[in-house]
mmCIF file of C-alpha atoms in Angstrom:
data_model
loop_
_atom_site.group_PDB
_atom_site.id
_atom_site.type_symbol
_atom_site.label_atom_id
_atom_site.label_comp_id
_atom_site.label_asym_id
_atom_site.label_seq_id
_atom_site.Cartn_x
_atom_site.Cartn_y
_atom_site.Cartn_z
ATOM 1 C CA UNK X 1 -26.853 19.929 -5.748
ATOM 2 C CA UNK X 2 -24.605 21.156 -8.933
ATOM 3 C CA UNK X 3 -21.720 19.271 -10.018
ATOM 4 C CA UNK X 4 -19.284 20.889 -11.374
ATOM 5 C CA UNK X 5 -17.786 17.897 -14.046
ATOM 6 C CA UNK X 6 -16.877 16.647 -17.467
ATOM 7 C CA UNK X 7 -18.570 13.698 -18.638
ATOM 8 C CA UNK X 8 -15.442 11.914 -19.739
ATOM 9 C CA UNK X 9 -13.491 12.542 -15.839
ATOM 10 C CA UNK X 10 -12.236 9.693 -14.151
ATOM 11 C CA UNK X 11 -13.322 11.050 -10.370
ATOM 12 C CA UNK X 12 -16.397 12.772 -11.392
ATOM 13 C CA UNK X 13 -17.510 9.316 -12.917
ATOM 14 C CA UNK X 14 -16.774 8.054 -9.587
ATOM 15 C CA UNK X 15 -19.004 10.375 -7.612
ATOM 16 C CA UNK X 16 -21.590 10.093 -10.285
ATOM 17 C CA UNK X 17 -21.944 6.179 -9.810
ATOM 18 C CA UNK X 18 -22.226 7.098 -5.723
ATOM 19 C CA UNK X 19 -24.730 9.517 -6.292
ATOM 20 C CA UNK X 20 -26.650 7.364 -8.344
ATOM 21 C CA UNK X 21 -26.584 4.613 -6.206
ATOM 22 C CA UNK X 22 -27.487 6.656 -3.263
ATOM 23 C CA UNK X 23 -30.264 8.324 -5.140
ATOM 24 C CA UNK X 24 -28.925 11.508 -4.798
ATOM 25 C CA UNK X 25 -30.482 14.382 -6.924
ATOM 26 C CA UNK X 26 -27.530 16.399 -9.122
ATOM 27 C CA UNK X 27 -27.098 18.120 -11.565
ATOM 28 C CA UNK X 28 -23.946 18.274 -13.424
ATOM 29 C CA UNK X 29 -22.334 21.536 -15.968
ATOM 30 C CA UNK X 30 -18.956 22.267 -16.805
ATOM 31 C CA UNK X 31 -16.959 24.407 -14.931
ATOM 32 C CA UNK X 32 -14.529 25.998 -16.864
ATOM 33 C CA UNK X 33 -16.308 29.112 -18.586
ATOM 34 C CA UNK X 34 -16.787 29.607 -14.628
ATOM 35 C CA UNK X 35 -13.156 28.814 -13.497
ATOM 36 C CA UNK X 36 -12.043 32.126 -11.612
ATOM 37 C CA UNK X 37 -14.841 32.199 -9.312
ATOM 38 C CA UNK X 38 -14.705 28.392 -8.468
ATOM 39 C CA UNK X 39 -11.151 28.380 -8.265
ATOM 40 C CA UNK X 40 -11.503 31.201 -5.935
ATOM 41 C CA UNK X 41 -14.454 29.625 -3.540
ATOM 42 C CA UNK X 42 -12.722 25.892 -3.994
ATOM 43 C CA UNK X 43 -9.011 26.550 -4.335
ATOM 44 C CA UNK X 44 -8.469 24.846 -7.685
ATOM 45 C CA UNK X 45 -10.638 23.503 -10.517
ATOM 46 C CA UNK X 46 -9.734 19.761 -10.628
ATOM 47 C CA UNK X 47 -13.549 18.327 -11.649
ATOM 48 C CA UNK X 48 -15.523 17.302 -9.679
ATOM 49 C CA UNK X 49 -16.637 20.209 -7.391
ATOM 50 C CA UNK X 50 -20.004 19.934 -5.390
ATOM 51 C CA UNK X 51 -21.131 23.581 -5.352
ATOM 52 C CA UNK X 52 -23.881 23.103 -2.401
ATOM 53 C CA UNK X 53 -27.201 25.087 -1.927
ATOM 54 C CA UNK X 54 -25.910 26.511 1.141
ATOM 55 C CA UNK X 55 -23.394 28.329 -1.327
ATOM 56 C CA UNK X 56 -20.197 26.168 -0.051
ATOM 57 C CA UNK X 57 -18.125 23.926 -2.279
ATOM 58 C CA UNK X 58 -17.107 20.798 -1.305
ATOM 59 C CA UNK X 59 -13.639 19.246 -3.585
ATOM 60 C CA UNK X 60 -11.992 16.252 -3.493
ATOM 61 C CA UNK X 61 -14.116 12.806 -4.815
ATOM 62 C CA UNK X 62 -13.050 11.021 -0.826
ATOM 63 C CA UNK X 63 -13.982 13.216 1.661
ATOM 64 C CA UNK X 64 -16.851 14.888 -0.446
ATOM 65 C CA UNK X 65 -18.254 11.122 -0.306
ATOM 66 C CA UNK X 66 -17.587 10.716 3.637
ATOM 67 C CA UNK X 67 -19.610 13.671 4.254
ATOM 68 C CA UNK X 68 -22.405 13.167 2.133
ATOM 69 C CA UNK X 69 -22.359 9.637 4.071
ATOM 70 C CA UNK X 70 -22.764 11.528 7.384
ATOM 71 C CA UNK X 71 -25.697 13.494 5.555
ATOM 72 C CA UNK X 72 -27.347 10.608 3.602
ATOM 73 C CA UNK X 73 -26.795 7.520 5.911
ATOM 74 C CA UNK X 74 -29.200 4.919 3.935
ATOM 75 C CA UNK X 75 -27.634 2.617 1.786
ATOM 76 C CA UNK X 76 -23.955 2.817 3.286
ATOM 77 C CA UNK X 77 -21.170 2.435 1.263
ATOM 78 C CA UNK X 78 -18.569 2.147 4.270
ATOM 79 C CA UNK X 79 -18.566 -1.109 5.887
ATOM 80 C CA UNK X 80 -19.664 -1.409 9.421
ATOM 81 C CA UNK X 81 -16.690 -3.622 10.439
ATOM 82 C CA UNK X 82 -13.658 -1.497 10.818
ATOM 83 C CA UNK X 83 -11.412 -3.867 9.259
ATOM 84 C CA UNK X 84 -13.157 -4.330 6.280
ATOM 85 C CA UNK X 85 -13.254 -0.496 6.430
ATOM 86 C CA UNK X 86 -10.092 0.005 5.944
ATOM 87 C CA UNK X 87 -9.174 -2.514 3.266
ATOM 88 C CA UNK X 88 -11.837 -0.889 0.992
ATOM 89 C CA UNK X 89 -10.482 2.681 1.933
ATOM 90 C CA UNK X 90 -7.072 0.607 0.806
ATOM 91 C CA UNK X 91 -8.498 -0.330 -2.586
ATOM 92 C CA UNK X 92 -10.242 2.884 -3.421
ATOM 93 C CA UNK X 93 -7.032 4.413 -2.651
ATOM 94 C CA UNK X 94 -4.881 2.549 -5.010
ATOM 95 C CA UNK X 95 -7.777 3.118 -7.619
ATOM 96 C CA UNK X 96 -7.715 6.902 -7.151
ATOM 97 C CA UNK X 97 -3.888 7.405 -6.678
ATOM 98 C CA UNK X 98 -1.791 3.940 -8.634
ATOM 99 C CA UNK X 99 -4.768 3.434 -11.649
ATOM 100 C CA UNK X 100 -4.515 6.792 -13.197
ATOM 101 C CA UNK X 101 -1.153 6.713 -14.628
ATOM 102 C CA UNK X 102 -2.373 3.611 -17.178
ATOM 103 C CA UNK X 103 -5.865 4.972 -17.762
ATOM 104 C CA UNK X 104 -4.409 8.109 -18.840
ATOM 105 C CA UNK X 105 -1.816 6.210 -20.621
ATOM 106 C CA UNK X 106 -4.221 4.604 -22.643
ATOM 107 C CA UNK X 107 -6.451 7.608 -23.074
ATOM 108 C CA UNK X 108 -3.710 9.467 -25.002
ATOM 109 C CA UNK X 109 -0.813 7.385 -26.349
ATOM 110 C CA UNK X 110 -3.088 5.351 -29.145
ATOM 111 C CA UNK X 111 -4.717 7.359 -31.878
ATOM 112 C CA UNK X 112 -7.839 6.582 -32.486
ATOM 113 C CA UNK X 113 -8.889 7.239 -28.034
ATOM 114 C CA UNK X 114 -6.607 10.428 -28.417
ATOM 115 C CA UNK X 115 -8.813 11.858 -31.614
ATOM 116 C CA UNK X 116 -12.095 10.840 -29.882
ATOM 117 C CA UNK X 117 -11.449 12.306 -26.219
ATOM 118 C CA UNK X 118 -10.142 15.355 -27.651
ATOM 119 C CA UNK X 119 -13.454 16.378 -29.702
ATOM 120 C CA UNK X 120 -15.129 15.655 -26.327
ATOM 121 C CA UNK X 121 -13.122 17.612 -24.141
ATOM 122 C CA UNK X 122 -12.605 19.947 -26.715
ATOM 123 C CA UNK X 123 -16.669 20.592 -26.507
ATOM 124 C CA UNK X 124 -16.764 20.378 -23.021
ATOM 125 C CA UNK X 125 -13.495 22.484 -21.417
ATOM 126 C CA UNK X 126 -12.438 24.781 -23.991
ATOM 127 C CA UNK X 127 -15.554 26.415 -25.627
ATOM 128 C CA UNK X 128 -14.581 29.349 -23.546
ATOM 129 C CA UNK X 129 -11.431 29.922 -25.429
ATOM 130 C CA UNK X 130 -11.661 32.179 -28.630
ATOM 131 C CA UNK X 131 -10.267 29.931 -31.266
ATOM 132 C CA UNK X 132 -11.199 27.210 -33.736
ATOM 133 C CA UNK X 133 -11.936 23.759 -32.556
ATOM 134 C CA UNK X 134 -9.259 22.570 -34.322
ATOM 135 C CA UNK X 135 -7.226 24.642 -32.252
ATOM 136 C CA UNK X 136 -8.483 23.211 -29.467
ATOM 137 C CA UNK X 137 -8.501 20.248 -29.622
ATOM 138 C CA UNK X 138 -4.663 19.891 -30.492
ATOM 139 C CA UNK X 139 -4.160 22.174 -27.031
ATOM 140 C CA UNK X 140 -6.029 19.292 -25.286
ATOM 141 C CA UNK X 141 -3.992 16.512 -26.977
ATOM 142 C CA UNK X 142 -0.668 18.364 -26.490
ATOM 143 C CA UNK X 143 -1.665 19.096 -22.551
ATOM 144 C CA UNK X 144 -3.048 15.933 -21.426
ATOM 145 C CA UNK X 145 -0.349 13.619 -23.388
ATOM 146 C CA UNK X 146 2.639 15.706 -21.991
ATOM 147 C CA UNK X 147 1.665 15.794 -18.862
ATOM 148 C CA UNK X 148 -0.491 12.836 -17.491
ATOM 149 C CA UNK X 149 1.891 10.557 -20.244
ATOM 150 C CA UNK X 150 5.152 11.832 -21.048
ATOM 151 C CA UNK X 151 6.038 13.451 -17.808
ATOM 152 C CA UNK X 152 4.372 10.661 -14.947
ATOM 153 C CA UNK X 153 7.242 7.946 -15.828
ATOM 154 C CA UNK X 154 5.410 6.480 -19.264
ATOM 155 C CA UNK X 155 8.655 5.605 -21.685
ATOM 156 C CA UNK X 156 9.474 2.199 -24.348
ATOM 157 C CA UNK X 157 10.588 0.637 -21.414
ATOM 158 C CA UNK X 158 7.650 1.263 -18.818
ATOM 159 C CA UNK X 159 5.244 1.098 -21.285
ATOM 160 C CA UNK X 160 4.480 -3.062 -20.241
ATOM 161 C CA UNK X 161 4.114 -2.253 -16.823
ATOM 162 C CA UNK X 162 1.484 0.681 -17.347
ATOM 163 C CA UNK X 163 -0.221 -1.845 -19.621
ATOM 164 C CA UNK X 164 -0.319 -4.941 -17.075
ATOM 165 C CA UNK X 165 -1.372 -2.324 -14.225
ATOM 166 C CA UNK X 166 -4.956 -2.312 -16.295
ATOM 167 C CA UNK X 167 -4.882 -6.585 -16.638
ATOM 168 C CA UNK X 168 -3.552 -6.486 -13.021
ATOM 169 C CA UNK X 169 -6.388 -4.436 -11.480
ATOM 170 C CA UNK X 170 -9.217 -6.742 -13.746
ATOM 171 C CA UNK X 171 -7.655 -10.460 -12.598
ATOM 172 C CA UNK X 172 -7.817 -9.041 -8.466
ATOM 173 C CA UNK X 173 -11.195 -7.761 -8.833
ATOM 174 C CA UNK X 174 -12.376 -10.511 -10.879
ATOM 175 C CA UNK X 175 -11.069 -13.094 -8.034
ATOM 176 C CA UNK X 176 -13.301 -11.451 -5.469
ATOM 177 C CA UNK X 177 -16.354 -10.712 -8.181
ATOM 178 C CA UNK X 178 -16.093 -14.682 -8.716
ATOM 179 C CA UNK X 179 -17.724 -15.159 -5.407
ATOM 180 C CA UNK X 180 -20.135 -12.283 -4.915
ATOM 181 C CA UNK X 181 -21.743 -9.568 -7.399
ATOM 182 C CA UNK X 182 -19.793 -6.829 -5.362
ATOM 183 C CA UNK X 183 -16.207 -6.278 -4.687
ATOM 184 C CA UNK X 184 -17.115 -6.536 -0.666
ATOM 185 C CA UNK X 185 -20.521 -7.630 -0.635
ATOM 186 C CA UNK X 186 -24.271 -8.318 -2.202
ATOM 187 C CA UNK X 187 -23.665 -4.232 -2.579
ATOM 188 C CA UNK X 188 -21.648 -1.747 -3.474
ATOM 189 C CA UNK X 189 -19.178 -0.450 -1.039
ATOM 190 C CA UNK X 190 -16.368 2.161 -1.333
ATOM 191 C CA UNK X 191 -13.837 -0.313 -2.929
ATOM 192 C CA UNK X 192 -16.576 -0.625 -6.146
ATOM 193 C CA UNK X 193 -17.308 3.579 -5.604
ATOM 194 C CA UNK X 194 -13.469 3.970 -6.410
ATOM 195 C CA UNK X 195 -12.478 1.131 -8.761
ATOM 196 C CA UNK X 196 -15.657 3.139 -10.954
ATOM 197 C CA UNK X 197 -13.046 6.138 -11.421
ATOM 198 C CA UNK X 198 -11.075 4.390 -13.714
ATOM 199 C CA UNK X 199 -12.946 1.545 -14.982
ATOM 200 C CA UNK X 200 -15.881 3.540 -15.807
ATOM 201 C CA UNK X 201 -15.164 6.754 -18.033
ATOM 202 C CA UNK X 202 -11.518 5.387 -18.784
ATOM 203 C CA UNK X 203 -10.935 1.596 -19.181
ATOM 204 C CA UNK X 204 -15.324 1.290 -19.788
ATOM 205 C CA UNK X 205 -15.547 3.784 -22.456
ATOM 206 C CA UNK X 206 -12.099 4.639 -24.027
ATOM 207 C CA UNK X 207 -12.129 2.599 -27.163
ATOM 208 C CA UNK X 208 -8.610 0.687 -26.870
ATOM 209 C CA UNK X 209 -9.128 -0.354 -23.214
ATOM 210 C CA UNK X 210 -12.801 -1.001 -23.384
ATOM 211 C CA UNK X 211 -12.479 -3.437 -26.244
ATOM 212 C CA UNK X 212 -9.521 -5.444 -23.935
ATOM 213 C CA UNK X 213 -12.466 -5.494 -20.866
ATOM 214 C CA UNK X 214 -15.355 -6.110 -22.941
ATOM 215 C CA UNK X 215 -13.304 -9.144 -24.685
ATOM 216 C CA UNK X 216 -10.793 -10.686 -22.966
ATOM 217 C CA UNK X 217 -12.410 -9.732 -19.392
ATOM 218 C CA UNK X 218 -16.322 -9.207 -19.618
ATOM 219 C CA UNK X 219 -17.272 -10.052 -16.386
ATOM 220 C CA UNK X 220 -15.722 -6.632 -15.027
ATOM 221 C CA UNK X 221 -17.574 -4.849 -17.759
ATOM 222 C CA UNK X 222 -20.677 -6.361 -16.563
ATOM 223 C CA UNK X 223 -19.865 -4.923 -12.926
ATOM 224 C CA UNK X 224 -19.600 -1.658 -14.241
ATOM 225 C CA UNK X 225 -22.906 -1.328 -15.505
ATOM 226 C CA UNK X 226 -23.956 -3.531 -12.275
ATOM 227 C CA UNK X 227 -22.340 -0.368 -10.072
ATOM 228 C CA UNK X 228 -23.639 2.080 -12.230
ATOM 229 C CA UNK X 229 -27.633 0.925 -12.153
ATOM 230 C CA UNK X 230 -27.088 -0.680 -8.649
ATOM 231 C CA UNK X 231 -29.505 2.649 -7.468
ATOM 232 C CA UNK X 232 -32.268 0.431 -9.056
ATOM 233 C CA UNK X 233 -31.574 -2.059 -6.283
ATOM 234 C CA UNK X 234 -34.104 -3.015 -3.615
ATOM 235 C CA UNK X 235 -33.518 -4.559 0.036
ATOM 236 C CA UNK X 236 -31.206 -3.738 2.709
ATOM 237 C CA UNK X 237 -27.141 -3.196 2.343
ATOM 238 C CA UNK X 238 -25.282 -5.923 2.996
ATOM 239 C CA UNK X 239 -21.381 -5.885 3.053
ATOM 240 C CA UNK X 240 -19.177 -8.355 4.621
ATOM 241 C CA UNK X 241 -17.918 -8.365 8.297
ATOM 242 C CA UNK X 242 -14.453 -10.580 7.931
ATOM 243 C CA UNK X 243 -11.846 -9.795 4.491
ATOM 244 C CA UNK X 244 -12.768 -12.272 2.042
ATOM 245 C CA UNK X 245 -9.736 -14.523 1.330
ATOM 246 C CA UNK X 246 -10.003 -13.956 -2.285
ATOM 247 C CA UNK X 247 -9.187 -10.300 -1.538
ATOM 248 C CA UNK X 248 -5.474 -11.549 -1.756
ATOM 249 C CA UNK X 249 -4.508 -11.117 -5.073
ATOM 250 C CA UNK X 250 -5.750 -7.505 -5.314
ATOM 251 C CA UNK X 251 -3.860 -6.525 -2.256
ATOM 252 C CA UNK X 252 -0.375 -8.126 -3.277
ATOM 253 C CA UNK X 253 -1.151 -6.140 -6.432
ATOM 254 C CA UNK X 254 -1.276 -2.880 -4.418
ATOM 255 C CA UNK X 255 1.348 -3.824 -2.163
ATOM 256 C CA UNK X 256 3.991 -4.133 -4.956
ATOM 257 C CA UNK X 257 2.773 -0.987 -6.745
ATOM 258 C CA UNK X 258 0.840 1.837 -5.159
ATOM 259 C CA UNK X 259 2.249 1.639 -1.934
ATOM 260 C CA UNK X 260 5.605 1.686 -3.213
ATOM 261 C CA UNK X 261 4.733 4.742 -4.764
ATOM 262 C CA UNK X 262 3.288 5.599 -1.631
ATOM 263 C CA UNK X 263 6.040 5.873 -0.367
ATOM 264 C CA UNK X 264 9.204 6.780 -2.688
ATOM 265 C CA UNK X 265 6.651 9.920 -3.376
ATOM 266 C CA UNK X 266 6.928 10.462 0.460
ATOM 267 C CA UNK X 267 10.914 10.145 0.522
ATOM 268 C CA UNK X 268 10.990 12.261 -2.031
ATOM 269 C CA UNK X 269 8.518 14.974 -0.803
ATOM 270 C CA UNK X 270 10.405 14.840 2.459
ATOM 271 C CA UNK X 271 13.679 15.992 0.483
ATOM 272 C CA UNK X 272 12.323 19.090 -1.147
ATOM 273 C CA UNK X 273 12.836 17.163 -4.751
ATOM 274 C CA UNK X 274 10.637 17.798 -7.243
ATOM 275 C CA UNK X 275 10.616 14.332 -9.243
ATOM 276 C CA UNK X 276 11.246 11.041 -8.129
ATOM 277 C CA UNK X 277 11.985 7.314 -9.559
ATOM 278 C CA UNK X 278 11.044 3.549 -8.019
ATOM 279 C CA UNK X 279 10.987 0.236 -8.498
ATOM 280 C CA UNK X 280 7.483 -1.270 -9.072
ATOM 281 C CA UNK X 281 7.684 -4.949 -9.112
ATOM 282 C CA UNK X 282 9.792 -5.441 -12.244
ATOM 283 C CA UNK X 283 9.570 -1.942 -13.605
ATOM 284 C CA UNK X 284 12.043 0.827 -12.790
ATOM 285 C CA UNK X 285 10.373 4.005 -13.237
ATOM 286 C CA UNK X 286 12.002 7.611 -13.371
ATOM 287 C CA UNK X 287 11.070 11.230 -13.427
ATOM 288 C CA UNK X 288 7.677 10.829 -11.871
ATOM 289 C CA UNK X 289 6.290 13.827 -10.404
ATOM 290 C CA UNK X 290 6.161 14.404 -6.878
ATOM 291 C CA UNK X 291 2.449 14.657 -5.223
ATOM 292 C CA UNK X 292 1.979 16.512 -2.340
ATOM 293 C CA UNK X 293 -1.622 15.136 -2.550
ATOM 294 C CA UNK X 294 -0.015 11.634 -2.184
ATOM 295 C CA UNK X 295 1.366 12.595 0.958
ATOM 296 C CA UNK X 296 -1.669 13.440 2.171
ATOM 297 C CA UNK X 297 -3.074 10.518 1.257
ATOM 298 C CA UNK X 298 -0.405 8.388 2.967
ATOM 299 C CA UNK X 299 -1.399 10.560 6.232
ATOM 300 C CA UNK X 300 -5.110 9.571 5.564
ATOM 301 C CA UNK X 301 -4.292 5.902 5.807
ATOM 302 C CA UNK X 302 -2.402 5.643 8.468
ATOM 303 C CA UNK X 303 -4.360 7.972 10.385
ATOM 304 C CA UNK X 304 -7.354 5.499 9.577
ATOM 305 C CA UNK X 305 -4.900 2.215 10.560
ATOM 306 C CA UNK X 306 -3.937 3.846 13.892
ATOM 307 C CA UNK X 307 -7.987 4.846 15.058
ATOM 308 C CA UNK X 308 -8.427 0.727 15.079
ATOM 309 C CA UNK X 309 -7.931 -0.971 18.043
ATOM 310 C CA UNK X 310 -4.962 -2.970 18.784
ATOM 311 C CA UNK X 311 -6.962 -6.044 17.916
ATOM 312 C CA UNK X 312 -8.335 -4.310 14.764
ATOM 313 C CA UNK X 313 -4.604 -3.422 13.608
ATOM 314 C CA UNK X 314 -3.524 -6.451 14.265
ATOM 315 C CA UNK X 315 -6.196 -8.137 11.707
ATOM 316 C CA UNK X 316 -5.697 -5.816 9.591
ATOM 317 C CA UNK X 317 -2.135 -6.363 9.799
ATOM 318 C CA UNK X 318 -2.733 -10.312 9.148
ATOM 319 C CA UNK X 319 -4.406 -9.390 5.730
ATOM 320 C CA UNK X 320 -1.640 -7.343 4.438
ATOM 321 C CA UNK X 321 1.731 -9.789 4.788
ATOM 322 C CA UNK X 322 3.830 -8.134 2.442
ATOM 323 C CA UNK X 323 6.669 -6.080 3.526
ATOM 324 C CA UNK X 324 5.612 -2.583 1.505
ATOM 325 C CA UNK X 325 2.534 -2.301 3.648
ATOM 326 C CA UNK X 326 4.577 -1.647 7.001
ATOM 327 C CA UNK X 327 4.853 1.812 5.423
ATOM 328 C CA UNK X 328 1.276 1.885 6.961
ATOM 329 C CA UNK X 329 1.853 1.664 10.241
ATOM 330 C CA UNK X 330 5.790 2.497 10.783
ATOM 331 C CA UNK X 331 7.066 6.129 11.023
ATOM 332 C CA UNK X 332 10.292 5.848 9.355
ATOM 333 C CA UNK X 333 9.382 7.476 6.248
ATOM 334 C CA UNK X 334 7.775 10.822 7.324
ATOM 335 C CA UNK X 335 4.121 11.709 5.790
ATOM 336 C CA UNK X 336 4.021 15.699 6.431
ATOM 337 C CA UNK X 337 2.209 17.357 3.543
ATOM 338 C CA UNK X 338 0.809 20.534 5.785
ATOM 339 C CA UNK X 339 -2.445 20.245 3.549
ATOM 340 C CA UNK X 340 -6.001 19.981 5.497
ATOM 341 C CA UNK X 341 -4.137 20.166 8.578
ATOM 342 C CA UNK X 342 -7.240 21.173 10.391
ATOM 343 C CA UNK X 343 -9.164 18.178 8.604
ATOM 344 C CA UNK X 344 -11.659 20.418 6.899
ATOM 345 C CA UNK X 345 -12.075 18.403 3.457
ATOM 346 C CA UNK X 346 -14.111 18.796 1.888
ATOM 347 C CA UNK X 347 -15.039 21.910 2.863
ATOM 348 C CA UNK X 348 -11.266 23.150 2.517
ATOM 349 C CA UNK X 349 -9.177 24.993 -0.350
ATOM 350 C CA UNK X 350 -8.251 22.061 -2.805
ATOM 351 C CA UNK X 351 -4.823 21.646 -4.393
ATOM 352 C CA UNK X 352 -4.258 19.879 -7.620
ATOM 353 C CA UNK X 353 -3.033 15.625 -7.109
ATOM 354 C CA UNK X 354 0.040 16.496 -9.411
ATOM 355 C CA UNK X 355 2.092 20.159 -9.644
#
């Protein structure tokens, strides 16, 4: 199995820490001296890209992980219960869609992580252009600052907020990692699988944000490694069967901020505009880019809330109190992206998450 990745991407660190723990043989190059035929096999080049002996690309970290589950079934990382299912599709939805915005705030806003990432990517992405590294590497800088920074809502004033999102994430999953060396579990699960996109080759490694983890909270630094070496492991899986209470805080956290992005992204898809702006707990944000991705993944979820049983939905429901979440199970905001409408992912053309 190839993977198409960079060693520095937040969702091909993701899939990396799955296949590892799955034991899954890969092997990973960069794709973008080989971008036109990918893009034209996979739809777009947003790393990572399984490129399959059978000659079919799979895209998109979620789905390309739900069907190598079907295909690998040892070791789950999907819970068994259905409930518990769906809170850890919750929280490895929040870390793929809400986390990005401050990882890639911190990746390129202070110096000395914007110098360092650019030599890497510079090495890794652009060797295919014809002109000097230096070159290069202030593309790179200009690119990724301008348009994962400067144009997804980072200003003076939401600056905080992007910052706390980071301390935020850390103080829910530390309340549950308190009680149990996994997230959900004695192992990993899809809520660790997905919290590794950011926390791994972002907050882990980045110099700025891996100094605040490594010092102020170590214990998730310790869980990263844990995730990342827990293919070592020996013994059966075992993940829980009821939502831990101390699940709590992390959920109120992605009540108040990526579902209300969730949404107001939806709104504004729904109108045909092309930006949006929201209030996120205590943070108004403006001129965020609208996702039709996001859209999609609002479908995802509630298509996942509505194949539980009344019972199911109902304790699902009882774990999610906060007002924002009804946006998971109410229709009045309409989720109609008219991407994978045949449900093909990942075997389908991908679009990029932001335009």
């Amino acid at each position: 199995m190839k993977v198409w990745g960079v060693s520095v991407s937040y969702y091909t660190g993701k899939l990396e820490a799955y296949l590892r723990y799955k034991g899954i043989a890969y092997e990973m190059q960069h794709p973008f001296a080989d971008q036109a035929r990918i893009r034209k096999l996979a739809g777009a080049v947003q790393v990572p890209i399984v490129e399959r002996e059978d000659g079919r690309f799979m895209s998109d970290s979620t789905p390309t992980i739900q069907q190598l589950e079907r295909e690998f079934p040892a070791r789950p990382v999907f819970p068994s219960n259905p409930v518990v299912r769906f809170i850890a599709l919750l929280i490895e939805d929040y870390a793929d869609e809400w986390l990005w915005r401050s990882a890639m705030y911190y990746r390129w806003s202070y110096e000395h992580d914007r110098e360092l990432l650019s030599r890497i990517l510079a090495d890794e992405v652009t060797t295919h252009l014809p002109l000097p590294r230096f070159v290069r590497r202030y593309l790179v800088k200009r690119r990724q600052r301008t348009r994962f920074v400067l144009q997804d809502g980072v200003t003076d004033q939401t600056r905080p907020h992007v910052e706390a999102g980071f301390f935020n994430a850390m103080d829910g999953m530390l309340a549950m990692l308190k009680n149990r060396p996994y997230l959900l579990g004695q192992t990993p699960s899809i809520a660790d699988i997905g919290l590794m996109g950011p926390m791994l080759r972002h907050f882990g490694q980045d110099p700025t944000p891996a100094a605040i983890m490594r010092n102020e909270w170590p214990a998730i630094a310790e869980w990263v490694a844990r995730v990342w070496n827990a293919g070592t492991m020996s013994g059966d899986t075992s993940l829980l069967e009821t939502v831990p209470a101390d699940a709590a805080l992390l959920l109120k956290e992605i009540a108040e901020t990526h579902i209300v992005q969730l949404r107001e992204n939806a709104l504004a898809y729904g109108r045909g505009q092309r930006t949006f702006e929201m209030q996120a707990q205590d943070c108004h944000y403006q001129n965020l880019p609208v996702s039709r991705y996001r859209v999609y993944c609002l479908e995802r979820l509630r298509e996942e809330f509505h194949a539980l049983s009344p019972d199911q939905q109902a304790d699902v429901r009882s774990h999610l109190p906060q007002a924002e979440y009804a946006l998971l199970w109410e229709a009045d905001v309409a989720a109609t992206s008219l991407y994978d409408v045949d449900r093909q992912a990942p075997f389908n053309k991908a679009i990029n998450v932001l335009p």
